[in-house]
mmCIF file of C-alpha atoms and ligand atoms in Angstrom:
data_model
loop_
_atom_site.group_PDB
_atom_site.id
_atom_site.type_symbol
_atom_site.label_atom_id
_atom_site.label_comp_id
_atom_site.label_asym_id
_atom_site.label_seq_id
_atom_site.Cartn_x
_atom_site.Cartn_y
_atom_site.Cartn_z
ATOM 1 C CA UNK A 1 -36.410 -55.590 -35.053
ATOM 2 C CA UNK A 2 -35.557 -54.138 -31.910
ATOM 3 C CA UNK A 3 -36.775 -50.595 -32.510
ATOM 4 C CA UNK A 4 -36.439 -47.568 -30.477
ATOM 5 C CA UNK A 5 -38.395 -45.790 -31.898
ATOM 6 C CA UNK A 6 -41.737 -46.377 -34.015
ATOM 7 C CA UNK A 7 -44.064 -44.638 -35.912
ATOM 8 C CA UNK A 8 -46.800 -46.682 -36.234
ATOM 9 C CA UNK A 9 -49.592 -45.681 -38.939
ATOM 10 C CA UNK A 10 -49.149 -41.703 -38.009
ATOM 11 C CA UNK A 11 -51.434 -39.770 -40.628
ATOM 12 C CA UNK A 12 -51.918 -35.585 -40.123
ATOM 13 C CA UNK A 13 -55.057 -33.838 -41.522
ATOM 14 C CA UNK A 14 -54.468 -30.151 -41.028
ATOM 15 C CA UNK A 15 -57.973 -27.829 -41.063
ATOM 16 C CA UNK A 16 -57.061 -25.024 -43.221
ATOM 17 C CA UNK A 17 -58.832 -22.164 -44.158
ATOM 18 C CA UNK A 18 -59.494 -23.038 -47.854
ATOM 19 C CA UNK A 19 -60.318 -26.830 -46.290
ATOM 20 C CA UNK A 20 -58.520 -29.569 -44.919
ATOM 21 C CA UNK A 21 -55.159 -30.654 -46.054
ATOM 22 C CA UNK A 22 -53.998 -34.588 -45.612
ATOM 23 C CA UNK A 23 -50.122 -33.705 -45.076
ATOM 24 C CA UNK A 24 -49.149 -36.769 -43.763
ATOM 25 C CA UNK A 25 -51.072 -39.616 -45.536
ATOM 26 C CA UNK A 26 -50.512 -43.078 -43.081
ATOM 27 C CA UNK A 27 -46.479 -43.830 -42.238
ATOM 28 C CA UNK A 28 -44.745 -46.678 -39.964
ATOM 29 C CA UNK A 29 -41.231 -46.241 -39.797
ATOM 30 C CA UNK A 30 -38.927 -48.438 -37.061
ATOM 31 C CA UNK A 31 -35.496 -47.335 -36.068
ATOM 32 C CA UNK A 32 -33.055 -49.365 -33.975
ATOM 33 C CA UNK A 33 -30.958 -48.069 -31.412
ATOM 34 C CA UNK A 34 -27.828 -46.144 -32.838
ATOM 35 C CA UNK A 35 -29.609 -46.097 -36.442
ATOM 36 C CA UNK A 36 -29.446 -43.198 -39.053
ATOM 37 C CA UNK A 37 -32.187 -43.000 -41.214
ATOM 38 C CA UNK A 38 -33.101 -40.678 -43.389
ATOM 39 C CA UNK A 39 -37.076 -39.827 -44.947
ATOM 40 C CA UNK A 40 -36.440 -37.807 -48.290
ATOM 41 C CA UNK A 41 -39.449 -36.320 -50.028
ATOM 42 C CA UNK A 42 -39.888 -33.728 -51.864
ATOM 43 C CA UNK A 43 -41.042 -30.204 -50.583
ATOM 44 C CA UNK A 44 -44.137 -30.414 -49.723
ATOM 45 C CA UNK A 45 -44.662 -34.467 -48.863
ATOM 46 C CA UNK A 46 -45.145 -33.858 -45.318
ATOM 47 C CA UNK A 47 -41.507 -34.036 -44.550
ATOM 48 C CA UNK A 48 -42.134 -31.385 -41.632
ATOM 49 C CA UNK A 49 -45.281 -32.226 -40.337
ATOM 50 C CA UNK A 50 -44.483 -36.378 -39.677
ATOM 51 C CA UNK A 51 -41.184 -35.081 -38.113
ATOM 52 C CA UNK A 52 -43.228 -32.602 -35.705
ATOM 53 C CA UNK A 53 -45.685 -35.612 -35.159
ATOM 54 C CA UNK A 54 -42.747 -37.718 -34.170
ATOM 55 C CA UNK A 55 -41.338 -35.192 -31.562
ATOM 56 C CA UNK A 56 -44.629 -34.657 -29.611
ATOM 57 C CA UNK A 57 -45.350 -31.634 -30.952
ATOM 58 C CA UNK A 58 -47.650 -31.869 -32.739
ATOM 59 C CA UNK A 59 -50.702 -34.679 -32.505
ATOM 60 C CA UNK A 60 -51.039 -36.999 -34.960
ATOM 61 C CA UNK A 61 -54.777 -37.284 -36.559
ATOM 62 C CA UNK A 62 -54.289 -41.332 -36.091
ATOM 63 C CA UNK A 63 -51.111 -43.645 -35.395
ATOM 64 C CA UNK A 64 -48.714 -43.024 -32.583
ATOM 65 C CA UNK A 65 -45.332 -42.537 -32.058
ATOM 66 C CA UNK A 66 -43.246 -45.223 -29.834
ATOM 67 C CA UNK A 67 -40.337 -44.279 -27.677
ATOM 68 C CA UNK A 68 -38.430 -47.004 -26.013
ATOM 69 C CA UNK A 69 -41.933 -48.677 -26.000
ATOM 70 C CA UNK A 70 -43.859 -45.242 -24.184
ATOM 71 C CA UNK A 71 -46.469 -43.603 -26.708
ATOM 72 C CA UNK A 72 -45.499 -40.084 -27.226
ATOM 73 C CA UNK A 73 -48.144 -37.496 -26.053
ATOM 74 C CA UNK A 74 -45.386 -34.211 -25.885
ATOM 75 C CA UNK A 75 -41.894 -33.627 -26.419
ATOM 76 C CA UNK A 76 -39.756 -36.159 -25.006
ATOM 77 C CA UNK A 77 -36.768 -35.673 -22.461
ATOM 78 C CA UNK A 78 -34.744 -38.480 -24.568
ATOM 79 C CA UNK A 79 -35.131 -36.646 -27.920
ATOM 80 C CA UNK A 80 -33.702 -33.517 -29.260
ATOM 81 C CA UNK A 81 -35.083 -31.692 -32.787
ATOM 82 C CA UNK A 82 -32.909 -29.548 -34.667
ATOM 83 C CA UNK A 83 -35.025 -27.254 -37.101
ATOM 84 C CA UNK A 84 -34.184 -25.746 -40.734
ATOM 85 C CA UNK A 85 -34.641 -22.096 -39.180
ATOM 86 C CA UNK A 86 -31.356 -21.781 -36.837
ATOM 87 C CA UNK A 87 -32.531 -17.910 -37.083
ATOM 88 C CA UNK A 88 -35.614 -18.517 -35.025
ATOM 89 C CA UNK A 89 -34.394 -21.561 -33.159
ATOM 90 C CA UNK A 90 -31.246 -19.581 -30.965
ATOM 91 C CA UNK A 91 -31.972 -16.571 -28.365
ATOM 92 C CA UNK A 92 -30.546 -13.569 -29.666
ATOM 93 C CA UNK A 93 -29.739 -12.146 -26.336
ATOM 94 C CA UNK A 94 -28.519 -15.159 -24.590
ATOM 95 C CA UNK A 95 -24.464 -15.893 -25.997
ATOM 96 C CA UNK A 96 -23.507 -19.195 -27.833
ATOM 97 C CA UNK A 97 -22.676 -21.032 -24.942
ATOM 98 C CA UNK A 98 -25.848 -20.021 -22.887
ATOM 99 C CA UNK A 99 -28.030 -21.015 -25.776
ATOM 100 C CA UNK A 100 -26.201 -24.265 -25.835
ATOM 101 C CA UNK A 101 -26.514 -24.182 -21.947
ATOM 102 C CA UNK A 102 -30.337 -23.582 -21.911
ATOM 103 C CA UNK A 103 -31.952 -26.855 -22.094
ATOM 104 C CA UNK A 104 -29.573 -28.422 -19.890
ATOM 105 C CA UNK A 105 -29.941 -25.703 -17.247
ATOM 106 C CA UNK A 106 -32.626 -27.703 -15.029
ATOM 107 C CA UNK A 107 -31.651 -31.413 -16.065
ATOM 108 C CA UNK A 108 -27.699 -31.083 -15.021
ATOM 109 C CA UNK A 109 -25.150 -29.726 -12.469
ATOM 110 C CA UNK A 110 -23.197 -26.345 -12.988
ATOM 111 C CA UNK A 111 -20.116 -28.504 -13.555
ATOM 112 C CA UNK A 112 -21.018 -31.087 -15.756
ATOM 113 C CA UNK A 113 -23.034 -28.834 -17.703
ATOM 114 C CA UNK A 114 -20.046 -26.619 -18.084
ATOM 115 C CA UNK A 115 -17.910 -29.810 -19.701
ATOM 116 C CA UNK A 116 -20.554 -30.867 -21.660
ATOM 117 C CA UNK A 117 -21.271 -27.049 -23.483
ATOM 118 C CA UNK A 118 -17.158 -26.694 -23.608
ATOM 119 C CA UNK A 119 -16.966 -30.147 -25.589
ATOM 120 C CA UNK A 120 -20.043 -29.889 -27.730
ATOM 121 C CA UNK A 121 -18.914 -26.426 -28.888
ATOM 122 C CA UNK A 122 -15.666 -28.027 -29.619
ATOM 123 C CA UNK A 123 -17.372 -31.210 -31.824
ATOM 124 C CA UNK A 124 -18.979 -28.608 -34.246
ATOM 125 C CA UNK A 125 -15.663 -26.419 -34.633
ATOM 126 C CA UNK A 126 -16.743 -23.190 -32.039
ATOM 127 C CA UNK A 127 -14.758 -23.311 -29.274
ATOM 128 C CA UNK A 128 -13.637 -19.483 -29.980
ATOM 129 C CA UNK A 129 -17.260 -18.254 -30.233
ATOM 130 C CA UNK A 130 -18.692 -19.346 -27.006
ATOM 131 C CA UNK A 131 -18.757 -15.638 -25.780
ATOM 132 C CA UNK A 132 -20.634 -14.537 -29.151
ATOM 133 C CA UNK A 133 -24.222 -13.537 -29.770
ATOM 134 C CA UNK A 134 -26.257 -15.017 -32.366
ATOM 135 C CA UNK A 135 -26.065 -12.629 -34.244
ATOM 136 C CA UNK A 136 -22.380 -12.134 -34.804
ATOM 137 C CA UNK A 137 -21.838 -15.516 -36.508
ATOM 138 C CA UNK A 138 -22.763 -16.430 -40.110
ATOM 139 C CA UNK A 139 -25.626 -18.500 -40.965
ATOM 140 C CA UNK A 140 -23.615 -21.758 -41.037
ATOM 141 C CA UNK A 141 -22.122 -21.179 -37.549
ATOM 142 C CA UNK A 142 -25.695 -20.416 -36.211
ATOM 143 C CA UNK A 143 -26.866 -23.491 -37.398
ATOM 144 C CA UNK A 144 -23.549 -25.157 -35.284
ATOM 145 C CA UNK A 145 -24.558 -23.813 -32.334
ATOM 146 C CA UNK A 146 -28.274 -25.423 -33.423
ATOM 147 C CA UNK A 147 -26.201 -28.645 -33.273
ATOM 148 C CA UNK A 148 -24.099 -28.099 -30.581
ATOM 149 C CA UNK A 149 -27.179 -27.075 -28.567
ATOM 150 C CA UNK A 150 -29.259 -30.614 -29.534
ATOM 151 C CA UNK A 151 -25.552 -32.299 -28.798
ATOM 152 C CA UNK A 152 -24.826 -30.866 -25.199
ATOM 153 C CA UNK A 153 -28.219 -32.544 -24.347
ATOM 154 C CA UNK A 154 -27.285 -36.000 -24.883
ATOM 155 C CA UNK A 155 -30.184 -37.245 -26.393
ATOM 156 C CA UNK A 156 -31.091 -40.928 -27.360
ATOM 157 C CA UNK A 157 -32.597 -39.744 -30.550
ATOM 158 C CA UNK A 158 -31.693 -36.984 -32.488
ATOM 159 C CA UNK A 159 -34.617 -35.717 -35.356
ATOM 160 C CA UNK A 160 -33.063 -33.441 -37.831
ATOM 161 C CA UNK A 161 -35.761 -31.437 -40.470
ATOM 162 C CA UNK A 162 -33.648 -30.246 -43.263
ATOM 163 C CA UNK A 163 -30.752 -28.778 -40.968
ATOM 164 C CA UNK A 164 -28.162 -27.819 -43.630
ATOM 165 C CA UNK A 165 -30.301 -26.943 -46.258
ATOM 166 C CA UNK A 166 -30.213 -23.059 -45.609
ATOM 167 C CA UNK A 167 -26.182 -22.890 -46.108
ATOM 168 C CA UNK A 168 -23.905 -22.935 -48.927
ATOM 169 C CA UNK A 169 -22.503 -26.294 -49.932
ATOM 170 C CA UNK A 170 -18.655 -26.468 -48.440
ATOM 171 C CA UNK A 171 -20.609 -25.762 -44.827
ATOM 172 C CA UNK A 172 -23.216 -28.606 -45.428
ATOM 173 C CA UNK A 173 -20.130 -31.108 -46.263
ATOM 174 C CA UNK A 174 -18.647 -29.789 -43.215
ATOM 175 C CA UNK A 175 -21.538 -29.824 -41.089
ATOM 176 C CA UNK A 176 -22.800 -33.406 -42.176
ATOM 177 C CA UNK A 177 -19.089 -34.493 -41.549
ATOM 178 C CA UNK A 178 -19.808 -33.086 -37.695
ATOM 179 C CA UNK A 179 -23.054 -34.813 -36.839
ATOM 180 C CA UNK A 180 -21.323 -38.228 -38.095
ATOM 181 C CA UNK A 181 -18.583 -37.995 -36.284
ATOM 182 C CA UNK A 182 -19.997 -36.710 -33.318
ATOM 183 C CA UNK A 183 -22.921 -39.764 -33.626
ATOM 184 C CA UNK A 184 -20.078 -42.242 -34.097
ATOM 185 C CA UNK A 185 -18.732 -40.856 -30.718
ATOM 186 C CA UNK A 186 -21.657 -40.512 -28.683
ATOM 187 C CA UNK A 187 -23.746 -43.120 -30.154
ATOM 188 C CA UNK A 188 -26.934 -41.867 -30.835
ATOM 189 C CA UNK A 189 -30.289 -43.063 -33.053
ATOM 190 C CA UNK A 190 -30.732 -40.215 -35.976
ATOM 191 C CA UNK A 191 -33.753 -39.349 -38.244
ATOM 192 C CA UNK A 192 -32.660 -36.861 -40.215
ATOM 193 C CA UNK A 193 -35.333 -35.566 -42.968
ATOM 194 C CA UNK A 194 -34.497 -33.557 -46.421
ATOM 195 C CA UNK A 195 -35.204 -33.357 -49.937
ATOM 196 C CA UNK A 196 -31.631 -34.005 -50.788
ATOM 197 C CA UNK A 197 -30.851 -37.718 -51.880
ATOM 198 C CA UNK A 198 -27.272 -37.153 -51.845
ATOM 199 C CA UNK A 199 -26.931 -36.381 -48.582
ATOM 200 C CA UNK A 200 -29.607 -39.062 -47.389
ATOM 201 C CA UNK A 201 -27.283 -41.188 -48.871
ATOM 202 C CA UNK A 202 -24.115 -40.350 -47.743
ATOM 203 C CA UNK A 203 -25.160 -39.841 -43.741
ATOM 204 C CA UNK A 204 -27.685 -42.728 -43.481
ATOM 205 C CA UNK A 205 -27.652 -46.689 -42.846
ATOM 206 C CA UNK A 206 -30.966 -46.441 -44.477
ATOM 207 C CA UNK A 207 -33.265 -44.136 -46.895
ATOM 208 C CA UNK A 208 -36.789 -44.284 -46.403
ATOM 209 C CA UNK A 209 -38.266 -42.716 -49.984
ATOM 210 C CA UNK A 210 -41.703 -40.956 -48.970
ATOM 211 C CA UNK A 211 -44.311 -40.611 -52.088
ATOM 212 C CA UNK A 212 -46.096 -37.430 -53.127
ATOM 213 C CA UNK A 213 -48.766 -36.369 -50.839
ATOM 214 C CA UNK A 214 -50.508 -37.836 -49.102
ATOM 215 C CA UNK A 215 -47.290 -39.725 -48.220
ATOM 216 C CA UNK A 216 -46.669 -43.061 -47.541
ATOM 217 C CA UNK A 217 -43.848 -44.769 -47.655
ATOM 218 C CA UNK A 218 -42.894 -45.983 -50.620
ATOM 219 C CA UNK A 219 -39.222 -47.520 -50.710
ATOM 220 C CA UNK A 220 -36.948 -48.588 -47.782
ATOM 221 C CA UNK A 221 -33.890 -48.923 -49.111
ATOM 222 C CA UNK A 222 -30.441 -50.160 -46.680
ATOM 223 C CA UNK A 223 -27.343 -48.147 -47.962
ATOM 224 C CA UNK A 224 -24.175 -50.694 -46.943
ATOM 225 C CA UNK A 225 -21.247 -47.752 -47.443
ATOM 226 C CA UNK A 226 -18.947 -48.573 -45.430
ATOM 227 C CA UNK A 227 -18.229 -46.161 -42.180
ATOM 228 C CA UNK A 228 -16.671 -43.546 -41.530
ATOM 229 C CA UNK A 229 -17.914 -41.692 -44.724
ATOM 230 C CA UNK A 230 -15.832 -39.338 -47.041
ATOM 231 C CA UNK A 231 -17.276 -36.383 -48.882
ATOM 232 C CA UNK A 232 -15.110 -38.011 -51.947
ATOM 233 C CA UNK A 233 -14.158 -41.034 -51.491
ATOM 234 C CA UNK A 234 -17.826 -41.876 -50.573
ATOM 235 C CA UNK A 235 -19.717 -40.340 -53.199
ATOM 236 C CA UNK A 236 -17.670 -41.757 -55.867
ATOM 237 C CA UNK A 237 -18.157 -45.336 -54.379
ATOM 238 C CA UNK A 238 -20.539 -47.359 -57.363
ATOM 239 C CA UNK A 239 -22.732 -48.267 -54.595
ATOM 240 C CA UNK A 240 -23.514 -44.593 -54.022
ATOM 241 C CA UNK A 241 -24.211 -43.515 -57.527
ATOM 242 C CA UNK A 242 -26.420 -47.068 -57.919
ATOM 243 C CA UNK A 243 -28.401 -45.789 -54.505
ATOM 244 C CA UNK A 244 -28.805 -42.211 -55.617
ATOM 245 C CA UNK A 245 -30.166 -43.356 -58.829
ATOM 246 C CA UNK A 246 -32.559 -45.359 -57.506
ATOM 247 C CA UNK A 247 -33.937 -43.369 -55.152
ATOM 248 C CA UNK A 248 -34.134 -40.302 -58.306
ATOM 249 C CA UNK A 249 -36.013 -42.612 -60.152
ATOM 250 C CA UNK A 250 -38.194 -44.001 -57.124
ATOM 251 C CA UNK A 251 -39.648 -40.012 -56.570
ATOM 252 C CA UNK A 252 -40.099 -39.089 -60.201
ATOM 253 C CA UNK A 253 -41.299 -42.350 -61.511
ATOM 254 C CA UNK A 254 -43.856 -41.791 -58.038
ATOM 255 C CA UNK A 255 -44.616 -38.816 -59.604
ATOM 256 C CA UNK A 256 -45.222 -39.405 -63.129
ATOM 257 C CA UNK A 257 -47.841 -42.628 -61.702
ATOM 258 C CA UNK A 258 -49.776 -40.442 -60.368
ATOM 259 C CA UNK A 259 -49.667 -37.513 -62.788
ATOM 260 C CA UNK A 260 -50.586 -40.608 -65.567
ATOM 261 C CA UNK A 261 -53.242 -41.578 -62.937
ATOM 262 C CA UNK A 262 -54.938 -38.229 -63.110
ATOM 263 C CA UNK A 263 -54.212 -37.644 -66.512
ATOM 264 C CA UNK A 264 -56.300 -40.174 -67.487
ATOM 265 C CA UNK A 265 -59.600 -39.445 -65.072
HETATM 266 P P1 ADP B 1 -42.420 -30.634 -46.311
HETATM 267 O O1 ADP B 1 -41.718 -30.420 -45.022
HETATM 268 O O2 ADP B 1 -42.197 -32.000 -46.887
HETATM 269 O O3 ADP B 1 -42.100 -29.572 -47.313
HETATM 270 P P2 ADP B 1 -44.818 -29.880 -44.826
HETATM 271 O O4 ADP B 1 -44.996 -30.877 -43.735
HETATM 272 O O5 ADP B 1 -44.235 -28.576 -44.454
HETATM 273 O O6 ADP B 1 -44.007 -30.564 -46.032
HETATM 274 O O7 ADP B 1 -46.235 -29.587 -45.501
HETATM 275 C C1 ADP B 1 -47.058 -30.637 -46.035
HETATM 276 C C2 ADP B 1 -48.383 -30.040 -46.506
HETATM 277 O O8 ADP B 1 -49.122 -29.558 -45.396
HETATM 278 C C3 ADP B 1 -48.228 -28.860 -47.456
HETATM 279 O O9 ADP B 1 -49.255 -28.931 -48.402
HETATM 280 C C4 ADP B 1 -48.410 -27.667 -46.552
HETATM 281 O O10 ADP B 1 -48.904 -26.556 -47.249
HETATM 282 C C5 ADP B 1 -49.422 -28.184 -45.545
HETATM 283 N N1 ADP B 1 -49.291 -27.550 -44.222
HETATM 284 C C6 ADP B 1 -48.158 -27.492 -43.474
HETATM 285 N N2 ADP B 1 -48.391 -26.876 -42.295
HETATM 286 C C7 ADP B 1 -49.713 -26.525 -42.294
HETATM 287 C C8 ADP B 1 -50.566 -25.863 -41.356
HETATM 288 N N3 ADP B 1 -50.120 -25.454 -40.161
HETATM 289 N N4 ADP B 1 -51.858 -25.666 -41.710
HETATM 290 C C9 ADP B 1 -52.330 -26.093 -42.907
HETATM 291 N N5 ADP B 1 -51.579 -26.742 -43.830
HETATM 292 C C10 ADP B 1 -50.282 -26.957 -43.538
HETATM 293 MG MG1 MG B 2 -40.200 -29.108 -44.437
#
């Protein structure tokens, strides 16, 4: 496989105060160029901690992280990380477009970064907002300018922890609908990781299914819907009720192993 990115045997042992925590048990994950794949897990698995080892910020306890073939030692100029918390992630005193505008500021000329905040603004539906603050817009149109923000920067990879999971349901379907269409455009290499197996499903060319902690990876699994995807027409496809079913059963029948496992100590 021709992989731009991989994790190779990336464990994290956090050293809390009532003792050390294995978060993060031992994962290898490739992705190819222009691939979207989600990790689903549920909370708790290490979801967030193996995506903050894969972004450089945080160092793995063992393993590595590849980029194009570089080991990762700190956040990457090629990747971009949109977080859950769009609340703490935007600058309440800077507008939309100059929080979109921020990380660009140093890597891009005045003109080109003013083209590339007008049309990312425009992919995620805020081309009226650009004067706003923060903290005029509703939850789901923070976490656009989130996206906008990680889109204006043109990265190779995009990591994605849970993005839509703090907004109601008709602005997830909306929002997913934005990232694919804007990856489709701009071609870029996705890990996207939540707790939801529907939308794994529906915005991924493959689900990886993480077990309990500490995780590993227990199921790979390639999801052949055809592209582009449709909130309905999708999700009533046979293939995607067969997929989502599978990957149900793959994370409770992990759990009731184990639980049978201890059970029986
Ligand atoms: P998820 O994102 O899948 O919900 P997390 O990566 O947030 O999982 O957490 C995995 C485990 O690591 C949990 O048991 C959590 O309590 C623990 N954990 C997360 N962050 C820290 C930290 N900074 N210090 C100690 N333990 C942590
Ligand atoms: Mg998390």
């Amino acid at each position: 496989m021709n992989a731009i990115l991989q994790i190779d045997d990336v464990s994290k042992r956090y050293d809390g105060r009532s003792g050390p925590v294995q978060a993060v048990g031992s994962i290898s994950i490739e992705v190819r160029a222009d691939e979207f794949v989600s990790v689903v897990g549920p909370s708790g698995c290490g979801k967030t901690t193996l995506l903050r080892c894969i972004s450089g910020l945080l160092a793995p306890s063992t393993g590595a992280t590849r980029l194009n073939g570089k080991v990762v030692t700190g956040p990457p100029s090629e990747m971009a990380v949109v977080f859950q918390d769009y609340a703490r992630s935007l600058f309440p005193w800077m507008t939309v477009a100059e929080n979109v505008d921020l990380p660009i500021r140093r890597r891009r000329e005045r003109a080109e970064r003013e083209s590339l905040v007008t049309e990312s603004l425009k992919a995620v539906g805020l081309t009226d907002f650009a004067r706003h603050y923060p903290w005029q817009l509703s939850g789901g149109m923070q976490q656009r300018v989130a996206i906008a923000r990680a889109l204006a920067y043109q990265p190779q990879v995009l990591l994605m922890d849970e993005p839509f999971a703090s907004v109601d349901a008709q602005t997830r379907a909306e929002l997913e609908d934005v990232v694919l269409d804007v990856k489709a455009r701009f071609g870029m290499t996705v890990l996207l990781v939540t707790h939801d197996i529907d939308e794994a499903v529906y915005m991924s060319d493959r689900v990886i299914v993480l077990s309990k902690p500490p995780s590993t990876v227990q199921t790979n699994l390639t999801v052949d819907l055809p592209f582009p995807r449709d909130q309905v027409a999708t999700k009533e496809h046979p293939e995607f009720a067969q997929l989502r079913s599978e990957i149900y059963l793959e994370i409770t029948q992990g759990h009731m192993a184990r639980e049978t496992v201890r059970s029986e100590r």
